[in-house]
Short mmCIF file of C-alpha atoms in Angstrom, two decimals:
data_model
loop_
_atom_site.label_atom_id
_atom_site.label_comp_id
_atom_site.label_asym_id
_atom_site.label_seq_id
_atom_site.Cartn_x
_atom_site.Cartn_y
_atom_site.Cartn_z
CA ARG A 9 8.88 -0.47 13.20
CA LEU A 10 7.68 1.82 10.44
CA LEU A 11 5.58 -0.97 8.96
CA LEU A 12 3.94 -1.67 12.32
CA GLU A 13 3.03 2.00 12.69
CA VAL A 14 1.66 2.25 9.15
CA VAL A 15 -0.45 -0.91 9.58
CA TRP A 16 -1.88 0.49 12.83
CA GLU A 17 -2.80 3.72 11.02
CA CYS A 18 -4.27 1.69 8.15
CA MET A 19 -6.53 -0.27 10.48
CA GLU A 20 -7.70 2.92 12.20
CA SER A 21 -8.35 4.61 8.84
CA ALA A 22 -10.31 1.55 7.68
CA GLY A 23 -12.59 1.78 10.72
CA GLN A 24 -11.23 -1.42 12.27
CA ARG A 25 -11.41 -1.32 16.05
CA ASP A 26 -11.49 -4.96 17.12
CA TRP A 27 -9.11 -6.96 14.95
CA ARG A 28 -7.06 -8.92 17.49
CA GLY A 29 -7.52 -12.68 17.20
CA ARG A 30 -9.53 -12.39 13.96
CA ASN A 31 -8.98 -14.31 10.73
CA ILE A 32 -7.24 -11.41 8.97
CA GLY A 33 -4.54 -12.08 6.39
CA CYS A 34 -1.32 -10.12 6.13
CA TYR A 35 0.52 -9.73 2.81
CA VAL A 36 3.63 -7.56 2.69
CA GLY A 37 5.47 -6.81 -0.55
CA VAL A 38 9.12 -5.89 -0.19
CA PHE A 39 11.98 -5.04 -2.52
CA GLY A 40 15.58 -4.41 -1.59
CA GLU A 41 17.68 -5.68 1.27
CA ASP A 42 19.12 -2.42 2.54
CA TRP A 43 18.51 -3.08 6.25
CA LEU A 44 20.06 -6.53 6.00
CA ASP A 45 23.03 -5.07 4.09
CA LEU A 46 23.68 -2.50 6.81
CA ASN A 47 23.49 -5.05 9.60
CA ALA A 48 25.69 -7.55 7.75
CA LYS A 49 28.59 -5.09 7.68
CA ASP A 50 29.35 -5.80 11.33
CA PRO A 51 29.90 -9.56 11.76
CA GLN A 52 29.83 -9.19 15.53
CA HIS A 53 26.41 -7.55 15.42
CA THR A 54 24.30 -10.68 15.51
CA GLY A 55 22.31 -11.26 18.66
CA MET A 56 19.01 -12.83 19.42
CA TYR A 57 16.96 -10.72 16.99
CA ARG A 58 19.25 -10.89 13.95
CA ILE A 59 16.93 -13.16 12.00
CA THR A 60 13.55 -11.69 12.97
CA GLY A 61 14.87 -8.13 13.08
CA THR A 62 16.71 -7.82 9.77
CA ALA A 63 15.49 -10.49 7.35
CA ASP A 64 12.62 -9.39 5.13
CA PHE A 65 10.84 -12.77 5.25
CA ALA A 66 9.66 -11.94 8.77
CA LEU A 67 7.92 -8.64 7.93
CA ALA A 68 4.39 -10.03 7.47
CA ASN A 69 4.82 -12.52 10.29
CA ARG A 70 5.89 -9.75 12.69
CA VAL A 71 2.77 -7.72 11.82
CA SER A 72 0.53 -10.77 12.26
CA TYR A 73 2.23 -11.60 15.55
CA GLU A 74 2.10 -8.09 17.02
CA PHE A 75 -1.53 -7.48 16.01
CA ASP A 76 -2.69 -11.07 16.65
CA MET A 77 -4.00 -11.61 13.11
CA LYS A 78 -4.82 -15.28 12.54
CA GLY A 79 -5.11 -15.40 8.72
CA PRO A 80 -2.48 -16.24 6.10
CA SER A 81 0.72 -14.26 6.61
CA MET A 82 3.36 -13.91 3.93
CA THR A 83 6.08 -11.61 2.75
CA ILE A 84 6.25 -11.43 -1.03
CA GLU A 85 9.36 -10.44 -2.95
CA THR A 86 8.78 -10.37 -6.70
CA GLY A 87 10.69 -7.18 -7.46
CA CYS A 88 8.73 -4.09 -8.45
CA SER A 89 5.44 -6.00 -8.42
CA SER A 90 5.70 -7.28 -4.84
CA SER A 91 2.85 -5.33 -3.22
CA LEU A 92 0.56 -5.82 -6.23
CA VAL A 93 1.18 -9.56 -6.11
CA GLY A 94 0.39 -9.31 -2.39
CA LEU A 95 -2.92 -7.63 -3.26
CA HIS A 96 -3.71 -10.41 -5.72
CA GLU A 97 -2.92 -13.08 -3.13
CA ALA A 98 -5.02 -11.31 -0.50
CA CYS A 99 -8.02 -11.03 -2.82
CA ALA A 100 -7.69 -14.69 -3.80
CA ALA A 101 -7.51 -15.73 -0.13
CA ILE A 102 -10.58 -13.66 0.79
CA HIS A 103 -12.49 -15.08 -2.20
CA ALA A 104 -11.50 -18.64 -1.25
CA GLY A 105 -12.50 -18.10 2.39
CA ALA A 106 -8.97 -18.48 3.76
CA CYS A 107 -9.44 -15.17 5.59
CA GLU A 108 -12.26 -12.67 6.17
CA SER A 109 -10.15 -9.63 5.30
CA ALA A 110 -6.51 -8.67 4.85
CA VAL A 111 -3.87 -6.04 5.32
CA VAL A 112 -1.80 -5.54 2.16
CA ALA A 113 1.38 -3.53 2.54
CA GLY A 114 4.42 -2.52 0.56
CA THR A 115 7.73 -1.42 1.96
CA ASN A 116 11.01 -0.23 0.50
CA LEU A 117 13.55 1.88 2.34
CA LEU A 118 16.76 3.23 0.77
CA LEU A 119 19.28 2.81 3.56
CA SER A 120 22.35 1.44 1.80
CA PRO A 121 23.91 2.11 -1.62
CA THR A 122 24.31 -1.62 -2.36
CA MET A 123 21.03 -2.20 -4.28
CA THR A 124 21.32 1.08 -6.19
CA LEU A 125 24.87 0.18 -7.23
CA ALA A 126 23.79 -3.30 -8.36
CA LEU A 127 20.87 -1.91 -10.38
CA SER A 128 23.16 0.69 -11.92
CA GLU A 129 25.69 -1.98 -12.93
CA GLN A 130 22.89 -3.94 -14.58
CA GLY A 131 21.90 -0.86 -16.58
CA VAL A 132 18.28 -0.83 -15.42
CA LEU A 133 18.26 2.55 -13.67
CA SER A 134 16.89 5.52 -15.57
CA PRO A 135 19.76 7.74 -16.80
CA SER A 136 17.44 10.75 -16.57
CA GLY A 137 16.44 9.82 -13.01
CA MET A 138 12.79 10.44 -13.95
CA CYS A 139 9.90 8.06 -13.34
CA GLN A 140 7.91 7.91 -16.56
CA SER A 141 5.78 4.80 -16.16
CA PHE A 142 3.69 3.88 -19.21
CA ASP A 143 5.31 6.69 -21.24
CA ALA A 144 7.16 6.16 -24.53
CA LYS A 145 9.97 8.34 -23.07
CA ALA A 146 10.53 5.96 -20.15
CA ASP A 147 14.22 5.11 -19.99
CA GLY A 148 14.52 2.82 -16.98
CA TYR A 149 13.73 2.18 -13.38
CA VAL A 150 13.77 4.80 -10.61
CA ARG A 151 14.00 3.61 -7.01
CA GLY A 152 11.38 4.85 -4.60
CA GLU A 153 11.05 4.80 -0.85
CA ALA A 154 7.77 4.21 0.99
CA VAL A 155 5.87 2.18 3.53
CA ASN A 156 2.15 1.89 2.84
CA ALA A 157 -0.80 -0.34 3.64
CA VAL A 158 -4.43 -0.90 2.69
CA PHE A 159 -7.15 -2.96 4.34
CA VAL A 160 -9.31 -5.10 2.05
CA LYS A 161 -12.45 -7.17 2.58
CA LYS A 162 -15.51 -8.24 0.62
CA LEU A 163 -17.69 -5.28 -0.43
CA GLU A 164 -20.81 -6.79 1.14
CA ASP A 165 -18.95 -7.18 4.45
CA ALA A 166 -17.64 -3.61 4.35
CA VAL A 167 -21.14 -2.27 3.68
CA ARG A 168 -22.62 -4.45 6.44
CA ASP A 169 -19.97 -3.29 8.92
CA GLY A 170 -20.27 0.40 8.00
CA ASP A 171 -16.60 0.60 7.02
CA PRO A 172 -15.32 3.56 5.00
CA ILE A 173 -15.03 2.39 1.38
CA ARG A 174 -12.40 4.23 -0.65
CA ALA A 175 -12.17 1.90 -3.65
CA ILE A 176 -13.63 -1.27 -5.11
CA ILE A 177 -11.31 -3.89 -6.56
CA ARG A 178 -12.92 -5.38 -9.66
CA GLY A 179 -10.16 -7.89 -10.44
CA THR A 180 -6.52 -8.82 -10.05
CA ALA A 181 -4.11 -11.04 -11.97
CA THR A 182 -0.48 -12.09 -12.12
CA ASN A 183 1.70 -13.28 -14.98
CA PHE A 184 5.22 -13.37 -16.34
CA ASP A 185 6.40 -12.75 -19.91
CA GLY A 186 8.51 -15.91 -20.12
CA LYS A 187 11.91 -15.90 -21.77
CA THR A 188 12.48 -12.49 -23.35
CA ALA A 189 15.52 -10.26 -23.91
CA GLY A 190 15.81 -9.70 -20.16
CA ILE A 191 14.37 -11.12 -16.99
#
């Protein structure tokens, strides 16, 4: 529900008024399974919406369904990079003509201790509890909680349509470092 609200606000902020039925992609990055963990604790709490209401794979599809977006729709779960990989995939799809524009979102809610406990047992959480990205003093990962979204389209289309332009994406990429000391 939070994601649906944030996407609505994103579309309004991006000057989009008539998006229903359009070839708009939806790419949602997600990390953590807290909502699923909470719901799995009660084996009698299943019901008709168990799959579409708790499983993260359905996040992008639910947004596309509710807002009638006809472009590619995928939930991406690559760990910390999920929403950035979503941005890369959206830009590639727009460039290839698979969609005219896209919503790119990221979501992570801390609702259950399960993921934090697992990350702690693996030794990846920062002992200082401080986020120090790109700093030599960085000592691990710090969990964050947010739901956010951006709307992207070709610059020439945004200028033509009179959309507010808050940034220009010059390039994106993805990679992996192969077999190293840790995954």
